[in-house]
Amino acid sequence: MKDPFDLMFAIRKLGKTNPNIKLVLGGIPQEKMFLISYLAGRLKLDVNLDTIIVGMYQNVTEIYRGLDMLVSPVRGAVSTVAAEAMACGCPAITLEGSNMISCETCKPCPNSMAKAIQRLWDRIQSDREYVRKHAREIAVKHYDIRNTVRRLVEEIEKAFQTTDINPRG
């Protein structure tokens, strides 16, 4: 995550009505996490903050299944992390205009994020199993890795058709 501050402001806003809310940031290098924690303190963002260092040998499936939801503030692209999370049954929130189909969307601002988190949280509280099943269904329908690989192979074959190199030997 490049800039977690919109999300941190959203969590602070939600923390006023839900003091147990916790923000877990993943995939952030240790030195950047120190800077984020420092700036959060200076901005008086009283957020229950934790971090997960995801390494190559960790079982990310268990990490995703342990989360209530994932917020992916990636702008202008499909978030592989959000697709992976939904495939594991973790509902995801993505930004409007990110070319991503997810459980919930929001604008890249704290108020919109806070509302999206609250809406998804309310649905999770109402029927957790249904929301998790729906997340998996979205992933299977829209982010099947076989389709991604097939499209990638097609693109590579097209690129090689314009050259004298044959990718199939």
Coordinates of N, CA and C in Angstrom, one line a residue:
M1 N 0.8 -1.2 0.0 CA 0.0 0.0 0.0 C 0.9 1.2 0.0
K2 N 0.7 2.1 -0.9 CA 1.5 3.2 -1.1 C 1.2 4.3 0.0
D3 N -0.1 4.6 0.2 CA -0.6 5.7 1.0 C -1.7 5.2 1.9
P4 N -1.5 4.8 3.1 CA -2.5 4.3 4.0 C -3.3 5.3 4.7
F5 N -3.0 6.6 4.5 CA -3.5 7.6 5.4 C -5.0 7.9 5.2
D6 N -5.5 7.8 4.0 CA -7.0 7.9 3.8 C -7.7 6.8 4.6
L7 N -7.1 5.6 4.5 CA -7.7 4.5 5.2 C -7.6 4.7 6.7
M8 N -6.5 5.2 7.2 CA -6.3 5.4 8.6 C -7.3 6.5 9.1
F9 N -7.5 7.5 8.4 CA -8.5 8.5 8.8 C -9.9 7.9 8.8
A10 N -10.2 7.0 7.9 CA -11.5 6.3 7.8 C -11.6 5.4 9.1
I11 N -10.6 4.7 9.4 CA -10.6 3.8 10.6 C -10.8 4.7 11.9
R12 N -10.1 5.8 11.9 CA -10.2 6.7 13.1 C -11.7 7.1 13.3
K13 N -12.3 7.5 12.1 CA -13.7 7.9 12.2 C -14.6 6.8 12.7
L14 N -14.4 5.5 12.2 CA -15.2 4.4 12.6 C -14.9 4.0 14.1
G15 N -13.7 4.3 14.5 CA -13.3 4.0 15.9 C -14.1 4.7 16.9
K16 N -14.7 5.8 16.5 CA -15.5 6.6 17.5 C -16.8 5.8 17.9
T17 N -17.3 5.0 17.0 CA -18.5 4.2 17.3 C -18.1 2.7 17.5
N18 N -17.0 2.3 17.1 CA -16.5 0.9 17.3 C -15.1 0.9 17.8
P19 N -14.9 1.0 19.1 CA -13.6 1.1 19.7 C -12.7 -0.1 19.5
N20 N -13.3 -1.2 19.1 CA -12.5 -2.5 18.9 C -11.9 -2.6 17.5
I21 N -12.2 -1.7 16.6 CA -11.8 -1.8 15.2 C -10.2 -1.7 15.2
K22 N -9.7 -2.6 14.3 CA -8.2 -2.6 14.2 C -7.8 -2.6 12.8
L23 N -6.8 -1.8 12.4 CA -6.3 -1.7 11.1 C -5.0 -2.6 11.0
V24 N -5.0 -3.5 10.1 CA -3.8 -4.3 9.9 C -3.3 -4.0 8.5
L25 N -2.1 -3.5 8.4 CA -1.5 -3.1 7.2 C -0.6 -4.3 6.7
G26 N -0.7 -4.7 5.5 CA 0.1 -5.8 5.0 C 1.1 -5.4 3.9
G27 N 2.2 -6.1 3.8 CA 3.1 -5.9 2.7 C 3.9 -4.6 2.8
I28 N 4.0 -4.0 3.9 CA 4.8 -2.8 4.1 C 6.1 -3.0 4.7
P29 N 7.2 -2.6 4.0 CA 8.6 -2.8 4.5 C 8.7 -2.2 5.9
Q30 N 9.5 -2.8 6.8 CA 9.7 -2.4 8.2 C 10.0 -0.9 8.3
E31 N 10.9 -0.4 7.4 CA 11.4 1.0 7.5 C 10.2 2.0 7.2
K32 N 9.3 1.6 6.2 CA 8.2 2.4 5.9 C 7.1 2.3 7.0
M33 N 7.0 1.2 7.6 CA 6.1 1.0 8.7 C 6.4 1.9 9.9
F34 N 7.7 2.1 10.1 CA 8.1 3.0 11.2 C 7.7 4.4 10.9
L35 N 7.9 4.8 9.6 CA 7.5 6.2 9.2 C 6.0 6.3 9.3
I36 N 5.2 5.3 8.9 CA 3.8 5.4 8.9 C 3.3 5.6 10.4
S37 N 3.9 4.7 11.3 CA 3.5 4.8 12.7 C 3.9 6.2 13.3
Y38 N 5.0 6.7 12.9 CA 5.5 8.0 13.4 C 4.5 9.1 12.9
L39 N 4.2 9.1 11.6 CA 3.3 10.1 11.0 C 1.9 10.0 11.6
A40 N 1.4 8.8 11.8 CA 0.1 8.6 12.4 C 0.1 9.2 13.8
G41 N 1.1 9.0 14.6 CA 1.2 9.7 15.9 C 1.2 11.2 15.8
R42 N 2.0 11.7 14.9 CA 2.0 13.2 14.7 C 0.7 13.8 14.3
L43 N 0.0 13.0 13.4 CA -1.3 13.5 12.9 C -2.5 13.2 14.0
K44 N -2.1 12.6 15.1 CA -3.0 12.2 16.1 C -4.1 11.3 15.6
L45 N -3.7 10.4 14.8 CA -4.5 9.3 14.3 C -4.5 8.2 15.3
D46 N -5.4 8.2 16.3 CA -5.5 7.3 17.3 C -6.1 6.0 16.8
V47 N -5.3 5.2 16.1 CA -5.8 4.0 15.4 C -5.1 2.8 16.0
N48 N -5.8 1.7 16.2 CA -5.3 0.5 16.7 C -4.6 -0.1 15.4
L49 N -3.3 0.0 15.3 CA -2.6 -0.3 14.1 C -1.6 -1.5 14.3
D50 N -1.7 -2.4 13.4 CA -0.8 -3.6 13.4 C -0.3 -3.8 12.0
T51 N 0.7 -4.7 11.8 CA 1.2 -4.9 10.5 C 1.5 -6.4 10.3
I52 N 1.3 -6.9 9.1 CA 1.6 -8.3 8.7 C 2.7 -8.2 7.7
I53 N 3.8 -8.9 8.0 CA 4.9 -9.0 7.0 C 4.6 -10.3 6.2
V54 N 4.2 -10.2 5.0 CA 3.9 -11.4 4.2 C 5.1 -11.8 3.4
G55 N 5.6 -13.0 3.7 CA 6.8 -13.5 3.0 C 6.4 -14.6 2.1
M56 N 7.4 -15.0 1.3 CA 7.2 -16.0 0.3 C 6.7 -17.3 0.8
Y57 N 7.0 -17.7 2.0 CA 6.7 -19.0 2.5 C 5.5 -19.0 3.5
Q58 N 4.9 -17.9 3.6 CA 3.7 -17.9 4.5 C 2.5 -18.3 3.7
N59 N 1.5 -18.9 4.5 CA 0.3 -19.3 3.9 C -0.7 -18.2 3.9
V60 N -0.8 -17.5 2.8 CA -1.6 -16.2 2.7 C -3.1 -16.6 2.8
T61 N -3.4 -17.8 2.5 CA -4.8 -18.2 2.6 C -5.3 -18.1 4.0
E62 N -4.5 -18.5 5.0 CA -4.8 -18.4 6.4 C -4.9 -17.0 6.8
I63 N -4.0 -16.2 6.3 CA -4.0 -14.7 6.7 C -5.3 -14.1 6.2
Y64 N -5.7 -14.3 4.9 CA -7.0 -13.8 4.4 C -8.2 -14.3 5.2
R65 N -8.2 -15.5 5.5 CA -9.3 -16.1 6.2 C -9.4 -15.6 7.6
G66 N -8.3 -15.1 8.2 CA -8.3 -14.5 9.5 C -8.8 -13.1 9.6
L67 N -9.0 -12.4 8.4 CA -9.4 -11.0 8.3 C -10.9 -11.0 8.2
D68 N -11.5 -9.9 8.8 CA -12.9 -9.7 8.6 C -13.2 -9.2 7.2
M69 N -12.3 -8.3 6.7 CA -12.4 -7.8 5.3 C -11.1 -7.2 4.9
L70 N -11.0 -6.9 3.6 CA -9.8 -6.4 3.1 C -10.1 -5.1 2.4
V71 N -9.4 -4.0 2.6 CA -9.6 -2.8 1.9 C -8.4 -2.6 1.0
S72 N -8.6 -2.5 -0.3 CA -7.5 -2.4 -1.3 C -7.6 -1.0 -2.0
P73 N -6.9 0.0 -1.4 CA -7.0 1.3 -2.0 C -6.0 1.4 -3.2
V74 N -6.1 0.5 -4.2 CA -5.3 0.6 -5.4 C -6.0 1.3 -6.4
R75 N -5.4 2.3 -7.0 CA -6.0 3.2 -8.0 C -5.8 2.7 -9.4
G76 N -6.8 2.6 -10.2 CA -6.7 2.4 -11.6 C -6.3 1.1 -12.1
A77 N -6.3 0.1 -11.3 CA -5.9 -1.3 -11.7 C -6.6 -2.3 -11.0
V78 N -6.5 -3.6 -11.5 CA -7.1 -4.7 -10.7 C -6.1 -5.1 -9.6
S79 N -6.6 -5.2 -8.4 CA -5.8 -5.6 -7.3 C -5.7 -7.1 -7.2
T80 N -4.6 -7.7 -7.4 CA -4.4 -9.1 -7.3 C -4.7 -9.5 -5.8
V81 N -4.3 -8.7 -4.9 CA -4.5 -9.0 -3.5 C -5.9 -9.1 -3.2
A82 N -6.8 -8.2 -3.7 CA -8.2 -8.2 -3.4 C -8.8 -9.5 -4.1
A83 N -8.4 -9.8 -5.3 CA -8.8 -11.1 -5.9 C -8.4 -12.3 -5.1
E84 N -7.2 -12.3 -4.6 CA -6.8 -13.5 -3.8 C -7.6 -13.6 -2.5
A85 N -7.8 -12.4 -1.9 CA -8.6 -12.4 -0.6 C -10.0 -12.9 -0.9
M86 N -10.6 -12.4 -1.9 CA -12.0 -12.9 -2.2 C -12.0 -14.4 -2.5
A87 N -11.0 -14.9 -3.2 CA -10.9 -16.3 -3.5 C -10.9 -17.1 -2.2
C88 N -10.3 -16.5 -1.2 CA -10.2 -17.2 0.1 C -11.4 -16.9 1.0
G89 N -12.4 -16.2 0.5 CA -13.6 -15.9 1.3 C -13.5 -14.7 2.1
C90 N -12.5 -13.8 1.9 CA -12.4 -12.6 2.6 C -13.0 -11.5 1.7
P91 N -14.1 -10.9 2.2 CA -14.7 -9.8 1.4 C -13.8 -8.6 1.2
A92 N -13.9 -8.0 0.1 CA -12.9 -6.9 -0.2 C -13.7 -5.7 -0.7
I93 N -13.1 -4.5 -0.3 CA -13.5 -3.2 -0.7 C -12.5 -2.7 -1.6
T94 N -12.9 -2.2 -2.8 CA -11.9 -1.6 -3.7 C -12.4 -0.2 -4.1
L95 N -11.5 0.6 -4.7 CA -11.9 2.0 -5.1 C -12.7 2.0 -6.4
E96 N -13.7 2.9 -6.4 CA -14.5 3.1 -7.6 C -13.5 3.5 -8.7
G97 N -13.8 2.9 -9.9 CA -12.9 3.2 -11.1 C -11.7 2.4 -11.1
S98 N -11.5 1.4 -10.3 CA -10.3 0.6 -10.3 C -10.4 -0.6 -11.2
N99 N -11.4 -0.7 -12.0 CA -11.6 -1.9 -12.9 C -11.7 -3.2 -12.2
M100 N -12.3 -3.1 -11.0 CA -12.3 -4.3 -10.1 C -13.7 -4.5 -9.6
I101 N -14.2 -5.8 -9.7 CA -15.5 -6.1 -9.2 C -15.2 -6.7 -7.8
S102 N -15.9 -6.1 -6.8 CA -15.6 -6.6 -5.4 C -16.9 -6.6 -4.6
C103 N -16.8 -6.8 -3.3 CA -18.0 -6.9 -2.5 C -18.5 -5.5 -2.2
E104 N -17.7 -4.5 -2.3 CA -18.1 -3.1 -1.9 C -17.1 -2.2 -2.6
T105 N -17.5 -1.0 -3.0 CA -16.6 0.0 -3.5 C -16.7 1.3 -2.8
C106 N -15.7 2.2 -2.9 CA -15.7 3.5 -2.3 C -14.8 4.5 -3.1
K107 N -15.0 5.7 -2.8 CA -14.1 6.7 -3.4 C -12.8 6.8 -2.5
P108 N -11.8 7.3 -3.1 CA -10.5 7.4 -2.4 C -10.5 8.6 -1.4
C109 N -11.4 8.6 -0.4 CA -11.4 9.6 0.6 C -11.9 8.9 1.9
P110 N -11.5 9.4 3.0 CA -11.8 8.8 4.3 C -13.3 8.6 4.6
N111 N -14.2 9.6 4.3 CA -15.6 9.5 4.5 C -16.2 8.3 3.7
S112 N -15.9 8.3 2.4 CA -16.4 7.2 1.6 C -15.9 5.8 2.0
M113 N -14.6 5.8 2.4 CA -14.1 4.5 2.9 C -14.8 4.1 4.2
A114 N -15.0 5.0 5.1 CA -15.6 4.7 6.4 C -17.0 4.1 6.1
K115 N -17.8 4.8 5.2 CA -19.1 4.3 4.9 C -19.1 2.9 4.3
A116 N -18.2 2.7 3.3 CA -18.1 1.4 2.7 C -17.7 0.3 3.7
I117 N -16.8 0.6 4.6 CA -16.4 -0.4 5.6 C -17.6 -0.7 6.5
Q118 N -18.3 0.4 6.9 CA -19.5 0.2 7.8 C -20.6 -0.6 7.1
R119 N -20.8 -0.4 5.8 CA -21.8 -1.1 5.1 C -21.4 -2.6 5.0
L120 N -20.2 -2.8 4.7 CA -19.7 -4.2 4.5 C -19.7 -4.9 5.9
W121 N -19.3 -4.2 7.0 CA -19.3 -4.7 8.3 C -20.8 -5.1 8.7
D122 N -21.7 -4.3 8.4 CA -23.1 -4.6 8.8 C -23.6 -5.8 8.1
R123 N -23.2 -6.0 6.8 CA -23.6 -7.2 6.1 C -22.9 -8.4 6.7
I124 N -21.6 -8.3 7.0 CA -20.9 -9.4 7.7 C -21.6 -9.8 9.0
Q125 N -22.0 -8.8 9.8 CA -22.6 -9.1 11.1 C -24.0 -9.8 10.8
S126 N -24.7 -9.4 9.8 CA -26.0 -10.0 9.4 C -25.9 -11.5 9.0
D127 N -24.9 -11.8 8.1 CA -24.7 -13.1 7.6 C -23.3 -13.4 7.1
R128 N -22.4 -13.6 8.0 CA -21.0 -13.8 7.7 C -20.7 -14.8 6.6
E129 N -21.4 -16.0 6.8 CA -21.1 -17.1 5.8 C -21.6 -16.7 4.4
Y130 N -22.7 -16.0 4.3 CA -23.2 -15.6 3.0 C -22.2 -14.6 2.3
V131 N -21.7 -13.6 3.1 CA -20.8 -12.6 2.6 C -19.5 -13.3 2.1
R132 N -19.0 -14.2 2.9 CA -17.7 -14.9 2.5 C -18.0 -15.7 1.3
K133 N -19.1 -16.4 1.2 CA -19.4 -17.2 0.0 C -19.5 -16.3 -1.2
H134 N -20.2 -15.2 -1.1 CA -20.4 -14.3 -2.2 C -19.0 -13.8 -2.6
A135 N -18.1 -13.5 -1.7 CA -16.7 -13.0 -2.1 C -16.0 -14.1 -3.0
R136 N -16.1 -15.4 -2.5 CA -15.5 -16.5 -3.3 C -16.2 -16.6 -4.7
E137 N -17.5 -16.4 -4.8 CA -18.2 -16.5 -6.1 C -17.7 -15.3 -7.0
I138 N -17.5 -14.2 -6.5 CA -17.0 -13.0 -7.3 C -15.6 -13.4 -7.8
A139 N -14.8 -14.0 -7.0 CA -13.4 -14.3 -7.4 C -13.4 -15.4 -8.5
V140 N -14.2 -16.4 -8.3 CA -14.3 -17.5 -9.3 C -14.8 -17.0 -10.6
K141 N -15.9 -16.2 -10.6 CA -16.5 -15.7 -11.8 C -15.6 -14.7 -12.5
H142 N -14.9 -13.8 -11.8 CA -14.2 -12.7 -12.5 C -12.7 -12.8 -12.5
Y143 N -12.1 -13.6 -11.6 CA -10.6 -13.6 -11.4 C -10.0 -15.0 -11.5
D144 N -10.6 -15.9 -12.3 CA -10.1 -17.2 -12.4 C -8.7 -17.1 -13.0
I145 N -7.7 -17.7 -12.3 CA -6.3 -17.6 -12.8 C -6.1 -18.3 -14.2
R146 N -6.9 -19.3 -14.5 CA -6.8 -19.9 -15.8 C -7.1 -19.0 -16.9
N147 N -8.1 -18.1 -16.7 CA -8.5 -17.1 -17.7 C -7.4 -16.1 -17.8
T148 N -6.8 -15.7 -16.7 CA -5.7 -14.7 -16.7 C -4.5 -15.3 -17.5
V149 N -4.1 -16.5 -17.2 CA -3.0 -17.1 -17.9 C -3.3 -17.3 -19.4
R150 N -4.5 -17.7 -19.7 CA -4.9 -17.9 -21.1 C -4.8 -16.6 -21.9
R151 N -5.3 -15.5 -21.3 CA -5.2 -14.2 -21.9 C -3.7 -13.7 -22.1
L152 N -2.9 -14.0 -21.0 CA -1.5 -13.7 -21.1 C -0.8 -14.4 -22.2
V153 N -1.1 -15.7 -22.4 CA -0.5 -16.5 -23.5 C -0.9 -16.0 -24.8
E154 N -2.2 -15.6 -24.9 CA -2.7 -15.0 -26.2 C -1.9 -13.7 -26.6
E155 N -1.7 -12.9 -25.5 CA -1.0 -11.6 -25.8 C 0.4 -11.9 -26.2
I156 N 1.1 -12.8 -25.6 CA 2.5 -13.2 -25.9 C 2.5 -13.7 -27.3
E157 N 1.6 -14.6 -27.7 CA 1.6 -15.2 -29.0 C 1.4 -14.1 -30.0
K158 N 0.5 -13.1 -29.8 CA 0.3 -12.0 -30.7 C 1.6 -11.2 -30.9
A159 N 2.2 -11.0 -29.8 CA 3.5 -10.2 -29.8 C 4.5 -10.9 -30.7
F160 N 4.6 -12.3 -30.5 CA 5.6 -13.0 -31.3 C 5.2 -13.2 -32.8
Q161 N 3.9 -13.0 -33.1 CA 3.5 -13.1 -34.5 C 4.0 -12.0 -35.3
T162 N 4.3 -10.9 -34.7 CA 4.9 -9.7 -35.4 C 6.4 -9.8 -35.5
T163 N 7.0 -10.9 -35.0 CA 8.4 -11.1 -35.1 C 8.7 -12.4 -35.8
D164 N 10.0 -12.7 -36.0 CA 10.4 -13.9 -36.6 C 10.6 -15.0 -35.5
I165 N 10.4 -14.7 -34.3 CA 10.6 -15.7 -33.2 C 9.3 -16.5 -33.0
N166 N 9.4 -17.8 -32.9 CA 8.3 -18.7 -32.7 C 8.3 -19.1 -31.2
P167 N 7.3 -18.7 -30.4 CA 7.3 -19.1 -29.0 C 7.1 -20.5 -28.7
R168 N 6.6 -21.3 -29.6 CA 6.4 -22.7 -29.4 C 7.5 -23.6 -29.9
G169 N 8.6 -23.0 -30.3 CA 9.8 -23.7 -30.6 C 9.9 -23.8 -32.1

